CSV table of C-alpha atoms in Angstrom, one decimal:
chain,number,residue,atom,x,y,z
F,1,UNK,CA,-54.1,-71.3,70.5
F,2,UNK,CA,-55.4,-70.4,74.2
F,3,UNK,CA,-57.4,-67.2,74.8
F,4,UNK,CA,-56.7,-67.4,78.6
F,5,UNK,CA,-53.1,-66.6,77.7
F,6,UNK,CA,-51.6,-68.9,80.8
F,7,UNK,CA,-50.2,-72.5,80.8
F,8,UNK,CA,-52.1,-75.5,80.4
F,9,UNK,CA,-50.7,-77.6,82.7
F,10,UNK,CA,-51.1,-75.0,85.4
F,11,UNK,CA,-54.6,-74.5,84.3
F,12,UNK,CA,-55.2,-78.4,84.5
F,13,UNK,CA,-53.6,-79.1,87.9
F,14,UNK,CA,-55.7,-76.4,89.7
F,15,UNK,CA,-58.9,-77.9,88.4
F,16,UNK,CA,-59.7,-76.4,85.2
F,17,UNK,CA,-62.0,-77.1,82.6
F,18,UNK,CA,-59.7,-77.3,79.8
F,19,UNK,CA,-62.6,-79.3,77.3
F,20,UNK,CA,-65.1,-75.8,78.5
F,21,UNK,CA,-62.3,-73.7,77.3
F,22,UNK,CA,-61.8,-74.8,74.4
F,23,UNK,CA,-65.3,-75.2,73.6
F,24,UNK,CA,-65.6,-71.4,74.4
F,25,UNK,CA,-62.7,-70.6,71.6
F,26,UNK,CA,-64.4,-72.4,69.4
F,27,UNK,CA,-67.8,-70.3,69.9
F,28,UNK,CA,-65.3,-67.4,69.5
F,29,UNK,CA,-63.9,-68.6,66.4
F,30,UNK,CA,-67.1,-69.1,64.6
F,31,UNK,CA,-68.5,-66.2,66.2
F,32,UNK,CA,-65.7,-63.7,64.1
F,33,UNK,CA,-65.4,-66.1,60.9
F,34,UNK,CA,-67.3,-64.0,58.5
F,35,UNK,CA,-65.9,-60.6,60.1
F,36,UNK,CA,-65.2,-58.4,57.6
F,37,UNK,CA,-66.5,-60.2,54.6
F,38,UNK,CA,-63.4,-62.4,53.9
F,39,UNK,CA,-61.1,-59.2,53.7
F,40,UNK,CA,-57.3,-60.5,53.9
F,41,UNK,CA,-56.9,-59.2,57.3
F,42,UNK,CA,-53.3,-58.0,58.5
F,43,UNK,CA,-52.7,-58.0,62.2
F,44,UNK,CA,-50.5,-55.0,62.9
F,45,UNK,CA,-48.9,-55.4,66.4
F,46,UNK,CA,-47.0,-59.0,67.1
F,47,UNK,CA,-43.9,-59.6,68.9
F,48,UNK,CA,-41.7,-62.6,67.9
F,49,UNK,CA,-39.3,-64.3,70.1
F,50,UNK,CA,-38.9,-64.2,74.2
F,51,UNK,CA,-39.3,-61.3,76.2
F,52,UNK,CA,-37.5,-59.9,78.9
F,53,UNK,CA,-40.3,-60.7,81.3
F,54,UNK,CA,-40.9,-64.1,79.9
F,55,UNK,CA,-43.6,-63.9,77.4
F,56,UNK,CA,-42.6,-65.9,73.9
F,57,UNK,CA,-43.8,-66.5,70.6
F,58,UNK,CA,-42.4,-68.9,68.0
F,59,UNK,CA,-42.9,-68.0,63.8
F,60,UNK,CA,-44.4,-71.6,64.0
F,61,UNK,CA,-47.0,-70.8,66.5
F,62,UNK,CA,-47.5,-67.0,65.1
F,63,UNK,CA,-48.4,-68.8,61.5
F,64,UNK,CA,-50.4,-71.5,62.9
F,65,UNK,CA,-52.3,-68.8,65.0
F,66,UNK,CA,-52.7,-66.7,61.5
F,67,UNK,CA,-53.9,-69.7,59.4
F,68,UNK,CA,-56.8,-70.5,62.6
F,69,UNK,CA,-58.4,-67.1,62.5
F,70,UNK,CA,-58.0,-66.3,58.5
F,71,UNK,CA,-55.2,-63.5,59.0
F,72,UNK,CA,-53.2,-63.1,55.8
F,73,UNK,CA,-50.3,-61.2,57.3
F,74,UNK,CA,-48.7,-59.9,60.7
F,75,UNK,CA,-46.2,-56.9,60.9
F,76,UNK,CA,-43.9,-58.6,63.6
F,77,UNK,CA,-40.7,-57.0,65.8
F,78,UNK,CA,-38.5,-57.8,68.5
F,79,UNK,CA,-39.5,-58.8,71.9
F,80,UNK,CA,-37.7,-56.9,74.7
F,81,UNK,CA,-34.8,-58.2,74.1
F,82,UNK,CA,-31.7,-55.9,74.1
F,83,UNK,CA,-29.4,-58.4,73.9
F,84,UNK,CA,-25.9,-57.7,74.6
F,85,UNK,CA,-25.3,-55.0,72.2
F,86,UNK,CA,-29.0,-53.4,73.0
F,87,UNK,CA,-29.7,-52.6,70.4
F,88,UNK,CA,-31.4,-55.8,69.6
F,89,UNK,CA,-29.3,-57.3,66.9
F,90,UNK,CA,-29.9,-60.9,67.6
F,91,UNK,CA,-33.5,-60.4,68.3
F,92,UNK,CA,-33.8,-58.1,64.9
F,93,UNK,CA,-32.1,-60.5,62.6
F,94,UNK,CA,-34.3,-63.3,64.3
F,95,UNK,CA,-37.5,-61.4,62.8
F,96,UNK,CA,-36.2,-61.3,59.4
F,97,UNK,CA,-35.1,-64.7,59.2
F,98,UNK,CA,-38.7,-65.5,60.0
F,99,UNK,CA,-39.8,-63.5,57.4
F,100,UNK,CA,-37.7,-64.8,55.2
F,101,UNK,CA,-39.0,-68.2,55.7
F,102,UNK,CA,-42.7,-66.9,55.5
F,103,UNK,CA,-42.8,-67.1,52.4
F,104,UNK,CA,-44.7,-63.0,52.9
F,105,UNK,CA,-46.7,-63.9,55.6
F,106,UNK,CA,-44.3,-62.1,58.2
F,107,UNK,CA,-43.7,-58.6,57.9
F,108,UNK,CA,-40.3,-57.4,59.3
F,109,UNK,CA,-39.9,-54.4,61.2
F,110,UNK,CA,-36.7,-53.7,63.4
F,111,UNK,CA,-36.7,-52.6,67.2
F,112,UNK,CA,-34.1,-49.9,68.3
F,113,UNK,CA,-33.1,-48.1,71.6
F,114,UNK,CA,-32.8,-44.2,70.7
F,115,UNK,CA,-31.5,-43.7,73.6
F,116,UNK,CA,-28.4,-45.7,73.2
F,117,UNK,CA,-25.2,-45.6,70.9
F,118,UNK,CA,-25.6,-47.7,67.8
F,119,UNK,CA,-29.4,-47.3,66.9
F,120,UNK,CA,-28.4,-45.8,63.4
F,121,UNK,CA,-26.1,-49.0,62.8
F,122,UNK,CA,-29.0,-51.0,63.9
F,123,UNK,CA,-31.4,-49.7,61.3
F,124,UNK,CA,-28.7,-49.2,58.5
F,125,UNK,CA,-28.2,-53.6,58.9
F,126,UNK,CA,-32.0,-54.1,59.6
F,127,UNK,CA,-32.7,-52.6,56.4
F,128,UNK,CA,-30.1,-54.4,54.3
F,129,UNK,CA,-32.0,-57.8,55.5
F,130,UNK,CA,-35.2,-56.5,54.3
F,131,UNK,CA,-37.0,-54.7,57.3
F,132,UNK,CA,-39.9,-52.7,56.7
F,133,UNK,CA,-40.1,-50.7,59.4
F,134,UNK,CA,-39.3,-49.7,63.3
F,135,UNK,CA,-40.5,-50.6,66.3
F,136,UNK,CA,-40.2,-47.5,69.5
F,137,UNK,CA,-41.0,-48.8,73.1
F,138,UNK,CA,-40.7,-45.9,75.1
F,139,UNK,CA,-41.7,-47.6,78.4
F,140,UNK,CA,-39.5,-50.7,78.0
F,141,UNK,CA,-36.3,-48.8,76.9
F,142,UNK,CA,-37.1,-45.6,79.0
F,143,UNK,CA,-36.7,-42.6,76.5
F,144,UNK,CA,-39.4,-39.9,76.0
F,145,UNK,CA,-40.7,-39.7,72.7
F,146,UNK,CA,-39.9,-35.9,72.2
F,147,UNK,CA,-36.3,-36.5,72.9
F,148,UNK,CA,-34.0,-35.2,69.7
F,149,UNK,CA,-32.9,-38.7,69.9
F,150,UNK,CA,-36.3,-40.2,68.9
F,151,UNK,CA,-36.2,-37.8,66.6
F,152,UNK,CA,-33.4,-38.6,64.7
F,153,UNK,CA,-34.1,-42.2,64.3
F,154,UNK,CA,-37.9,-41.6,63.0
F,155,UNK,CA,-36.4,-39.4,60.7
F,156,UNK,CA,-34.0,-41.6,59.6
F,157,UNK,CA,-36.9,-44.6,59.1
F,158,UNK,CA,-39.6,-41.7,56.8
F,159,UNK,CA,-36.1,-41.3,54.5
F,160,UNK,CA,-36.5,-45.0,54.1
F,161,UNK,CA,-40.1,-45.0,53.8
F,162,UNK,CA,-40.8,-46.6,56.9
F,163,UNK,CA,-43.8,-46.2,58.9
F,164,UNK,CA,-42.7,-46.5,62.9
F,165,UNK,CA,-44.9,-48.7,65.2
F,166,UNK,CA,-44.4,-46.8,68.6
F,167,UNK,CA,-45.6,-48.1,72.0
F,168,UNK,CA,-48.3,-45.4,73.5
F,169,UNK,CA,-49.9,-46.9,76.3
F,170,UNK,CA,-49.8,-49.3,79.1
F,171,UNK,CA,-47.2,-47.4,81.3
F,172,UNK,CA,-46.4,-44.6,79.2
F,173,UNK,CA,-47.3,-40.8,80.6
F,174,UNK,CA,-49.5,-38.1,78.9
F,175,UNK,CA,-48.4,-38.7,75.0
F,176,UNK,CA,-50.6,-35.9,73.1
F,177,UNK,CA,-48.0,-33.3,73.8
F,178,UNK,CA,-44.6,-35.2,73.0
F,179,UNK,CA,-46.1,-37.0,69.9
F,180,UNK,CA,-46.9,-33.3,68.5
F,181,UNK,CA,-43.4,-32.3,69.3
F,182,UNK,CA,-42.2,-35.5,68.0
F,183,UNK,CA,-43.8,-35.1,64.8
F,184,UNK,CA,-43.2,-31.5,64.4
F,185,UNK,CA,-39.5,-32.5,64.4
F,186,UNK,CA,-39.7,-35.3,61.9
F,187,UNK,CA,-42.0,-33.9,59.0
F,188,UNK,CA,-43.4,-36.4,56.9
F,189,UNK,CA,-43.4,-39.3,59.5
F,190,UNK,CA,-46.1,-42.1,59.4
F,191,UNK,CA,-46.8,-43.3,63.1
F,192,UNK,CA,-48.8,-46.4,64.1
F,193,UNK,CA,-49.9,-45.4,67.9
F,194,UNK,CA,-50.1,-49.0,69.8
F,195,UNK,CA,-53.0,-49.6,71.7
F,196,UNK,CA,-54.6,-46.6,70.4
F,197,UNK,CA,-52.9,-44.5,73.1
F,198,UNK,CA,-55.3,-46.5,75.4
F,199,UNK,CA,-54.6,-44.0,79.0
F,200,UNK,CA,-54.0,-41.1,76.9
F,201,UNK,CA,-56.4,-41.8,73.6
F,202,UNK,CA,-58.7,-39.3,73.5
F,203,UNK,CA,-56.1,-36.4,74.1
F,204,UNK,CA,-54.0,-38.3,71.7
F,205,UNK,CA,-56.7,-38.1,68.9
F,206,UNK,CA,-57.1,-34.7,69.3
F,207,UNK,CA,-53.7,-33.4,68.6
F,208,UNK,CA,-53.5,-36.2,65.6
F,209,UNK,CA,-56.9,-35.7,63.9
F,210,UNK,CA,-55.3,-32.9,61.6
F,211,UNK,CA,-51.9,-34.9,61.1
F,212,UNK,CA,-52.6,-37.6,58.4
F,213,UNK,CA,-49.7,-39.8,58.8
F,214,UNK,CA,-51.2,-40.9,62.2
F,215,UNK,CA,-52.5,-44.3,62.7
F,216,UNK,CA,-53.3,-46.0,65.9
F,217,UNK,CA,-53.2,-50.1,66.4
F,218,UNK,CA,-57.0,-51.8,68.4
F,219,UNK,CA,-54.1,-53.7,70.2
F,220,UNK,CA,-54.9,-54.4,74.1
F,221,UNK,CA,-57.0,-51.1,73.1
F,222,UNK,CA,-60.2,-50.0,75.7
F,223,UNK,CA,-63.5,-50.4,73.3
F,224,UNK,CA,-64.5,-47.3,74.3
F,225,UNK,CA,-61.4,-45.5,72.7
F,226,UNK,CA,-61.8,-47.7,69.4
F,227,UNK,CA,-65.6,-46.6,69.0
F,228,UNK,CA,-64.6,-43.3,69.5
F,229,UNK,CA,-61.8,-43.1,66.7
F,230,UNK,CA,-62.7,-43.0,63.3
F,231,UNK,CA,-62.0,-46.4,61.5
F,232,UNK,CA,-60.0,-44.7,58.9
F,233,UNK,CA,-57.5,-44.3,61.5
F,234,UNK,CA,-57.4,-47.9,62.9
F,235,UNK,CA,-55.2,-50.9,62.2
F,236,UNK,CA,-56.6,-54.2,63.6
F,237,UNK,CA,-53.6,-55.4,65.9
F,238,UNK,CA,-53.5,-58.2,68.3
F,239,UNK,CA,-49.5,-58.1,70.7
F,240,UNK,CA,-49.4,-61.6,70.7
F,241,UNK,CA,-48.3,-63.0,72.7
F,242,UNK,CA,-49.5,-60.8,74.9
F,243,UNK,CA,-52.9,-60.9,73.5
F,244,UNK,CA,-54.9,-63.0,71.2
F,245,UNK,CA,-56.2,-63.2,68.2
F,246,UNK,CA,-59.5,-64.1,69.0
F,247,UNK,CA,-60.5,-61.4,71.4
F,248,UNK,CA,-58.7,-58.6,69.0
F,249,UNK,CA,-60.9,-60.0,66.1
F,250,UNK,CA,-63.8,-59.7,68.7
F,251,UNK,CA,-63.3,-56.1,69.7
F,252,UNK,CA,-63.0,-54.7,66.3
F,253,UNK,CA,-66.3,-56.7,65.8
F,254,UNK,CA,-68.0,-55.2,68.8
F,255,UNK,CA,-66.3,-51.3,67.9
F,256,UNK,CA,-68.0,-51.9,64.8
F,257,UNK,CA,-71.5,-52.6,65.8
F,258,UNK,CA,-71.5,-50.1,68.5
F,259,UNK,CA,-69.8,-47.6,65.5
F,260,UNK,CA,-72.3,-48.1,63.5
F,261,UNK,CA,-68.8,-49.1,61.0
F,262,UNK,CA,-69.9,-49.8,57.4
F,263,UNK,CA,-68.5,-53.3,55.6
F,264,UNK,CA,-65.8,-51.0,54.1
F,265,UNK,CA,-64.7,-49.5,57.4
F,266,UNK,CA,-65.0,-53.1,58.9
F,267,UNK,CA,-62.5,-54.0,55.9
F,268,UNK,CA,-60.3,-51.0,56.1
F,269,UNK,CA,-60.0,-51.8,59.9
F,270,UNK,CA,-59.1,-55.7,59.6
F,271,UNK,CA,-56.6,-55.1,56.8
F,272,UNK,CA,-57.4,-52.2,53.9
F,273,UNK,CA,-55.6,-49.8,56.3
F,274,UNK,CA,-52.6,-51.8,56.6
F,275,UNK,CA,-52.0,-53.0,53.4
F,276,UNK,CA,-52.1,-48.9,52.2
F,277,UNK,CA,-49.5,-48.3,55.1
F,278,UNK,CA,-47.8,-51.0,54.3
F,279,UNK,CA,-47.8,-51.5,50.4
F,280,UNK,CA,-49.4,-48.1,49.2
F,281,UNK,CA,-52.5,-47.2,47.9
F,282,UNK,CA,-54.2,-49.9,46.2
């Protein structure tokens, strides 16, 4: 794994010192080994397969990554990948296959277009190959989150028993306001807020701190926004490939000392909160 996220090659032909680099991931590595007192962490926020813009992550690389920095399990979705149908059906049934072959360690959810015809359809086959839950990217696929359409499809993922991952940063416009709306129209609904609404996140935990289905994801997240929310709320994420595991390891570490987090938030952060979202209360 390579936290400076570019090629190697590239690196080593303008001059780079790849030996020092590695050397520093290393530091990093020992540096977050005993983070969270050997909870079985769950990293909330991966994309598998090649995205739109280029970025790609293989199951191989994704389990090799989770077995380096002691992570038991990774909710993983779709790239931006539409495919022909968009509605992601290639790209969907690529995510479960991995799961399938993860023997666990891949948690399936499916990626959907509101937006489009067919969503509905999507789901209704995504589920009968075991997915878990949805994935909304309202930048990438260009919908607003309070649209009927959105909706209609979160509702349709709480009647499954879904929780819906649901992109809220990093592009996206002023989301305290449409997320209410959105989740005064689907009562019940469980949302995991990427990047915990980093450009909108304090706003954001405002209008949520009364709604208890609200989660948000440290994914790609500002360290001030993650000290500022409480820990019960946070899922440790890390959108590879866009990030790494490494640094997202190291920023719930330094939220946590700057929190003042207990060994139990620490835990519930890394994985506790997850594995309720995911599996139910232990």
């Amino acid at each position: 794994m390579r936290l400076w996220g570019g090629d190697a090659a590239a690196l080593e032909r303008a001059g780079a010192d790849l030996p020092a680099l590695a050397g520093l991931e290393d530091g990093l590595a020992a540096e977050v080994a005993g983070l969270g007192g050997g909870v079985d962490a769950v990293d909330a926020h991966v994309h598998l397969g090649r995205d739109a813009d280029g970025h790609r992550l293989a199951p191989a690389d994704l389990l090799a990554d989770l077995g380096r920095w002691g992570i038991a399990r990774a909710v993983c979705f779709a790239a931006n990948d539409p495919g022909p149908d968009d509605q992601f059906a290639d790209a969907n049934a690529a995510v479960l296959d991995a799961a399938r072959e993860a023997g666990g360690r891949i948690v399936p959810f499916c990626r959907v277009d509101p937006g489009r015809p067919g969503a509905a359809a999507a789901m209704e086959r995504a589920a009968a190959g075991g997915a878990r839950g949805l994935k909304l990217h309202p930048v990438a696929q260009r919908f607003r989150p309070e649209d009927p359409a959105v909706a209609a499809v979160v509702r349709d993922a709480t009647a499954r028993g879904w929780p819906v991952t649901i992109h809220a940063g990093f592009g996206a416009r002023p989301l305290a306001g449409p997320l209410g709306e959105l989740l005064d129209a689907a009562p019940g609904a469980r949302l995991v807020l990427a990047h915990a609404g980093r450009g909108d996140a304090r706003a954001i935990a405002r209008a949520v701190a009364t709604r208890p289905g609200v989660m948000l994801d440290t994914s790609l997240a500002a360290l001030a926004d993650v000290v500022a929310l409480p820990p019960e709320r946070l899922l440790f994420g890390s959108d590879r490939p866009y990030g790494e595991h490494g640094t997202g390891l190291l920023l719930v570490a330094r939220a946590a000392e700057l929190g003042g987090w207990s060994g139990a938030q620490v835990a519930a952060v890394l994985g506790g909160n997850a594995r309720a979202l995911l599996d139910g209360p232990p």
